[in-house]
Amino acid sequence: MTVATLPIERPAGRLRQLVASGIGPVLAVVLAIIVGGVVVLVSGSNPITAYQQMLVGAVGSPFDISETFISSIPLILAAYAVSFAFRCGLFNIGAEGQLYMGAIASTWLATTFPNWPGIVLIILCIVAAMIAGGAWAGIAGWLKAKTGAHEVITTMMLSYVAIDISHWLLEAGPMTPSNAYGTPESGPIPPQAAFPIILPSWILPNARLNASLFLTILAGVVFAWILWRTPLGYEIRAVGFNPKAAAYGGINVARRLVVAMVIAGAFAGLAGMVPVWVQMRLYDSFSPGYGYEAIAVALVGRNSAIGIFLAGLLYGAMIHGSVAMQANANISGFLVQILQALVLFFVGAELLIRWLLRRGGLRALVEAPA
Amino acid sequence: MDAIGTLVSIFARPDLWAGTLRFAAPLTLAALGGVISERSGVVNIAMEGMMLVGAFFSVLVAAATHDIVLATLSSVLCGGLIAAVHGVASIHLRANQIVSGMAINLLALGLTSFLMFRFFATTGTPSDIPALPDVKIPVIYDIPFVGAVIGDQNLVVWLSILAVPLAWWFLFRTRLGLRIRAVGEHPRAADTLGISVYRIRYLCVILSGLLSGLGGAYLSLSVAHSFSDNMTSGAGFIALAAMIFGKWNPIGAFLACLLFGFGQSLGINLQGTGFPDQLVAATPYVLTVVALAGFVGRAVAPAADGVPYEVGE
């Protein structure tokens, strides 16, 4: 290769690289839709109707788009928590518990000081959610660094503990004001501490999408900035890549493990606060498993800020779209879990995708320059 | 003082100990499967999904045929089948095994709930499905306390207990077990010696599916007498933790399962006694973390665990 061709080659190569890194997940989605369609067909329903209803349900109206975002945001934030730990070589399987702690801490603060000015309260609640989530994940990081306790067990066990604590707080009383129906739920989040709704009601009545969307975008920027633009991020990635080499290079591996978990947990804490601030109350068992689905989102998004954001939107759209599909096409909304699983499966089975691309004559995309 | 009195009286209840064995049984089956699979070098976090599949298809077949043998067989078979999918992904497609495992878990949740809606949406699963039998042991049954604990336990409970030494013997005292461990520690060396790495790994992954499937059938047919969406609710993940906690050893994993079973049983026995049962329910998890940090220390997985193997030329 001559020097003269380099400047021309480089952007083209980069574009090709970008396409190549995106084509896997896109093809995975296509394959998932096909296989999922077969499942629907075999079970005796029309897959075209199912997908049509799902699509319309997810993005068919401005209101649905707003709801799709609401379904996506906790997934995206929790996926940042999974992914940030991944980058340090840690499998944070317990984002669920970390987000419960974030939800509990922020709700406690907001309901205990309901008369504080809104702007102060909401900022403090965000901080409290991040600290609580970060501390909860930090325990696992610290134990890993100190004793080598496997983070898959500790984060998962701590998840169950956090969820049990929330059950106790809401079912046995400490956070539950007496209410007419005796339902386990916290008191209301004071209205002045709400996230502002993005679209005013005269544009889109009843839209619930709030400024937590901007918080999520900001979180993505911070995620990428820490990892790729700071010495800390470099060290975290070095530890994730090869802890022995990192230690040899003078990096304090133990400390980086703890810091990575704390930062990861802070993302999860935020993920827990946001849905509470949509419902304006902390309900018992409020999370439908955001922390677990986030693992899939992180994997499909390939641990990058943008990838996770897009994967989270896709998963959120499927979740919201499934409501309309179940109601209108009488097909179980759990088709979504099947689709999500298939996407994840095909993303994992890279070899299969490569083989398919090669058969399709798209060799150039497969062997993109590193 | 009163609290201690309550606690003592609960510890004297045979229910607590019988419940410990009952709750531990499905965990044990799944955890043993996990041990075998990971000993061969295939990371298996998909026990949750395999159990769920076993739970659903046993009920489906039980509802259709009212035949307990057929129902149990189909749960075991379906567990093995979905495990085979994980096997193909991990072994031939060399996929990231954690990704594939999570995919299996999600797929199992989706598929079983989807089919649940399709077949039993309006009615729920029928109440007249057969259950796995209890084993009433004549003499032991009449001994006070002991009789109430083990005199009338379910067949699967006994099977799970029996499976523990069997799995240990299989892994550490048979030629096949040695080969499995060789493949999990150093597949290249095993391959050189003429051991088929792929065949061993498929065998072990599918074996884990069979065991988890049986665990799932026990949960649905005998514990719940029904199927409901996501009814395993994390049992497979607990089994995963037990496997690591037990350091990939069948006996260690069994002890860990007993601990979790005890915690679950204690939580149930404490209900209505004034103890905050939600917090009591968390004790086995706290204990696990403490034990792991304090006594067990670094858990070392088999050397080639999770590393796809490419057959050499």
PDB file of N, CA, C and O in Angstrom, chain B residues 231-259:
ATOM      1  N   MET B 231     -42.272 -19.517  36.680  1.00  0.00           N
ATOM      2  CA  MET B 231     -42.500 -20.076  38.009  1.00  0.00           C
ATOM      3  C   MET B 231     -41.209 -20.517  38.704  1.00  0.00           C
ATOM      4  O   MET B 231     -41.194 -20.681  39.922  1.00  0.00           O
ATOM      5  N   THR B 232     -40.127 -20.704  37.963  1.00  0.00           N
ATOM      6  CA  THR B 232     -38.876 -21.079  38.634  1.00  0.00           C
ATOM      7  C   THR B 232     -38.294 -19.890  39.396  1.00  0.00           C
ATOM      8  O   THR B 232     -37.510 -20.078  40.322  1.00  0.00           O
ATOM      9  N   SER B 233     -38.672 -18.703  39.000  1.00  0.00           N
ATOM     10  CA  SER B 233     -38.307 -17.435  39.654  1.00  0.00           C
ATOM     11  C   SER B 233     -36.918 -17.445  40.285  1.00  0.00           C
ATOM     12  O   SER B 233     -36.757 -17.168  41.470  1.00  0.00           O
ATOM     13  N   GLY B 234     -35.929 -17.765  39.507  1.00  0.00           N
ATOM     14  CA  GLY B 234     -34.546 -17.613  39.965  1.00  0.00           C
ATOM     15  C   GLY B 234     -33.922 -18.857  40.561  1.00  0.00           C
ATOM     16  O   GLY B 234     -32.748 -18.824  40.943  1.00  0.00           O
ATOM     17  N   ALA B 235     -34.662 -19.960  40.634  1.00  0.00           N
ATOM     18  CA  ALA B 235     -34.087 -21.178  41.225  1.00  0.00           C
ATOM     19  C   ALA B 235     -32.831 -21.624  40.467  1.00  0.00           C
ATOM     20  O   ALA B 235     -31.842 -22.057  41.074  1.00  0.00           O
ATOM     21  N   GLY B 236     -32.865 -21.477  39.154  1.00  0.00           N
ATOM     22  CA  GLY B 236     -31.712 -21.875  38.352  1.00  0.00           C
ATOM     23  C   GLY B 236     -30.495 -21.015  38.624  1.00  0.00           C
ATOM     24  O   GLY B 236     -29.356 -21.483  38.546  1.00  0.00           O
ATOM     25  N   PHE B 237     -30.735 -19.745  38.952  1.00  0.00           N
ATOM     26  CA  PHE B 237     -29.618 -18.865  39.277  1.00  0.00           C
ATOM     27  C   PHE B 237     -29.051 -19.198  40.649  1.00  0.00           C
ATOM     28  O   PHE B 237     -27.842 -19.096  40.878  1.00  0.00           O
ATOM     29  N   ILE B 238     -29.943 -19.575  41.558  1.00  0.00           N
ATOM     30  CA  ILE B 238     -29.479 -20.012  42.877  1.00  0.00           C
ATOM     31  C   ILE B 238     -28.619 -21.263  42.710  1.00  0.00           C
ATOM     32  O   ILE B 238     -27.570 -21.414  43.358  1.00  0.00           O
ATOM     33  N   ALA B 239     -29.067 -22.160  41.832  1.00  0.00           N
ATOM     34  CA  ALA B 239     -28.293 -23.379  41.572  1.00  0.00           C
ATOM     35  C   ALA B 239     -26.920 -23.022  41.004  1.00  0.00           C
ATOM     36  O   ALA B 239     -25.906 -23.641  41.355  1.00  0.00           O
ATOM     37  N   LEU B 240     -26.905 -22.016  40.162  1.00  0.00           N
ATOM     38  CA  LEU B 240     -25.636 -21.544  39.602  1.00  0.00           C
ATOM     39  C   LEU B 240     -24.705 -21.064  40.710  1.00  0.00           C
ATOM     40  O   LEU B 240     -23.517 -21.404  40.760  1.00  0.00           O
ATOM     41  N   ALA B 241     -25.275 -20.276  41.617  1.00  0.00           N
ATOM     42  CA  ALA B 241     -24.479 -19.791  42.746  1.00  0.00           C
ATOM     43  C   ALA B 241     -23.991 -20.957  43.598  1.00  0.00           C
ATOM     44  O   ALA B 241     -22.841 -20.985  44.053  1.00  0.00           O
ATOM     45  N   ALA B 242     -24.878 -21.943  43.804  1.00  0.00           N
ATOM     46  CA  ALA B 242     -24.500 -23.110  44.612  1.00  0.00           C
ATOM     47  C   ALA B 242     -23.338 -23.861  43.967  1.00  0.00           C
ATOM     48  O   ALA B 242     -22.433 -24.345  44.654  1.00  0.00           O
ATOM     49  N   MET B 243     -23.371 -23.927  42.651  1.00  0.00           N
ATOM     50  CA  MET B 243     -22.305 -24.615  41.930  1.00  0.00           C
ATOM     51  C   MET B 243     -20.949 -23.935  42.180  1.00  0.00           C
ATOM     52  O   MET B 243     -19.946 -24.596  42.470  1.00  0.00           O
ATOM     53  N   ILE B 244     -20.939 -22.602  42.077  1.00  0.00           N
ATOM     54  CA  ILE B 244     -19.684 -21.875  42.287  1.00  0.00           C
ATOM     55  C   ILE B 244     -19.295 -21.927  43.759  1.00  0.00           C
ATOM     56  O   ILE B 244     -18.138 -22.158  44.113  1.00  0.00           O
ATOM     57  N   PHE B 245     -20.308 -21.725  44.624  1.00  0.00           N
ATOM     58  CA  PHE B 245     -20.102 -21.776  46.067  1.00  0.00           C
ATOM     59  C   PHE B 245     -19.488 -23.130  46.449  1.00  0.00           C
ATOM     60  O   PHE B 245     -18.583 -23.219  47.285  1.00  0.00           O
ATOM     61  N   GLY B 246     -19.965 -24.186  45.835  1.00  0.00           N
ATOM     62  CA  GLY B 246     -19.454 -25.525  46.106  1.00  0.00           C
ATOM     63  C   GLY B 246     -18.204 -25.853  45.316  1.00  0.00           C
ATOM     64  O   GLY B 246     -17.814 -27.017  45.249  1.00  0.00           O
ATOM     65  N   LYS B 247     -17.626 -24.838  44.710  1.00  0.00           N
ATOM     66  CA  LYS B 247     -16.361 -24.997  43.976  1.00  0.00           C
ATOM     67  C   LYS B 247     -16.397 -26.085  42.910  1.00  0.00           C
ATOM     68  O   LYS B 247     -15.493 -26.909  42.815  1.00  0.00           O
ATOM     69  N   TRP B 248     -17.454 -26.130  42.179  1.00  0.00           N
ATOM     70  CA  TRP B 248     -17.582 -27.057  41.053  1.00  0.00           C
ATOM     71  C   TRP B 248     -17.422 -28.514  41.493  1.00  0.00           C
ATOM     72  O   TRP B 248     -16.966 -29.368  40.740  1.00  0.00           O
ATOM     73  N   ASN B 249     -17.806 -28.786  42.745  1.00  0.00           N
ATOM     74  CA  ASN B 249     -17.756 -30.147  43.259  1.00  0.00           C
ATOM     75  C   ASN B 249     -19.177 -30.562  43.645  1.00  0.00           C
ATOM     76  O   ASN B 249     -19.883 -29.801  44.300  1.00  0.00           O
ATOM     77  N   PRO B 250     -19.615 -31.756  43.244  1.00  0.00           N
ATOM     78  CA  PRO B 250     -21.004 -32.153  43.518  1.00  0.00           C
ATOM     79  C   PRO B 250     -21.366 -32.059  44.995  1.00  0.00           C
ATOM     80  O   PRO B 250     -22.472 -31.617  45.332  1.00  0.00           O
ATOM     81  N   ILE B 251     -20.465 -32.468  45.860  1.00  0.00           N
ATOM     82  CA  ILE B 251     -20.789 -32.474  47.288  1.00  0.00           C
ATOM     83  C   ILE B 251     -20.867 -31.045  47.825  1.00  0.00           C
ATOM     84  O   ILE B 251     -21.791 -30.684  48.554  1.00  0.00           O
ATOM     85  N   GLY B 252     -19.906 -30.225  47.425  1.00  0.00           N
ATOM     86  CA  GLY B 252     -19.938 -28.819  47.827  1.00  0.00           C
ATOM     87  C   GLY B 252     -21.211 -28.140  47.335  1.00  0.00           C
ATOM     88  O   GLY B 252     -21.861 -27.388  48.071  1.00  0.00           O
ATOM     89  N   ALA B 253     -21.553 -28.424  46.088  1.00  0.00           N
ATOM     90  CA  ALA B 253     -22.754 -27.806  45.514  1.00  0.00           C
ATOM     91  C   ALA B 253     -24.003 -28.246  46.284  1.00  0.00           C
ATOM     92  O   ALA B 253     -24.897 -27.439  46.545  1.00  0.00           O
ATOM     93  N   PHE B 254     -24.045 -29.513  46.660  1.00  0.00           N
ATOM     94  CA  PHE B 254     -25.188 -30.032  47.419  1.00  0.00           C
ATOM     95  C   PHE B 254     -25.319 -29.315  48.765  1.00  0.00           C
ATOM     96  O   PHE B 254     -26.420 -28.904  49.167  1.00  0.00           O
ATOM     97  N   LEU B 255     -24.188 -29.161  49.458  1.00  0.00           N
ATOM     98  CA  LEU B 255     -24.231 -28.469  50.747  1.00  0.00           C
ATOM     99  C   LEU B 255     -24.749 -27.041  50.571  1.00  0.00           C
ATOM    100  O   LEU B 255     -25.547 -26.549  51.372  1.00  0.00           O
ATOM    101  N   ALA B 256     -24.291 -26.382  49.518  1.00  0.00           N
ATOM    102  CA  ALA B 256     -24.768 -25.021  49.259  1.00  0.00           C
ATOM    103  C   ALA B 256     -26.270 -25.026  48.994  1.00  0.00           C
ATOM    104  O   ALA B 256     -27.001 -24.147  49.471  1.00  0.00           O
ATOM    105  N   CYS B 257     -26.747 -26.029  48.247  1.00  0.00           N
ATOM    106  CA  CYS B 257     -28.185 -26.115  47.966  1.00  0.00           C
ATOM    107  C   CYS B 257     -28.979 -26.332  49.254  1.00  0.00           C
ATOM    108  O   CYS B 257     -30.071 -25.795  49.424  1.00  0.00           O
ATOM    109  N   LEU B 258     -28.414 -27.139  50.156  1.00  0.00           N
ATOM    110  CA  LEU B 258     -29.079 -27.347  51.447  1.00  0.00           C
ATOM    111  C   LEU B 258     -29.208 -26.021  52.192  1.00  0.00           C
ATOM    112  O   LEU B 258     -30.247 -25.727  52.799  1.00  0.00           O
ATOM    113  N   LEU B 259     -28.143 -25.219  52.142  1.00  0.00           N
ATOM    114  CA  LEU B 259     -28.184 -23.921  52.819  1.00  0.00           C
ATOM    115  C   LEU B 259     -29.308 -23.052  52.249  1.00  0.00           C
ATOM    116  O   LEU B 259     -30.095 -22.459  52.990  1.00  0.00           O
TER     117      LEU B 259
END
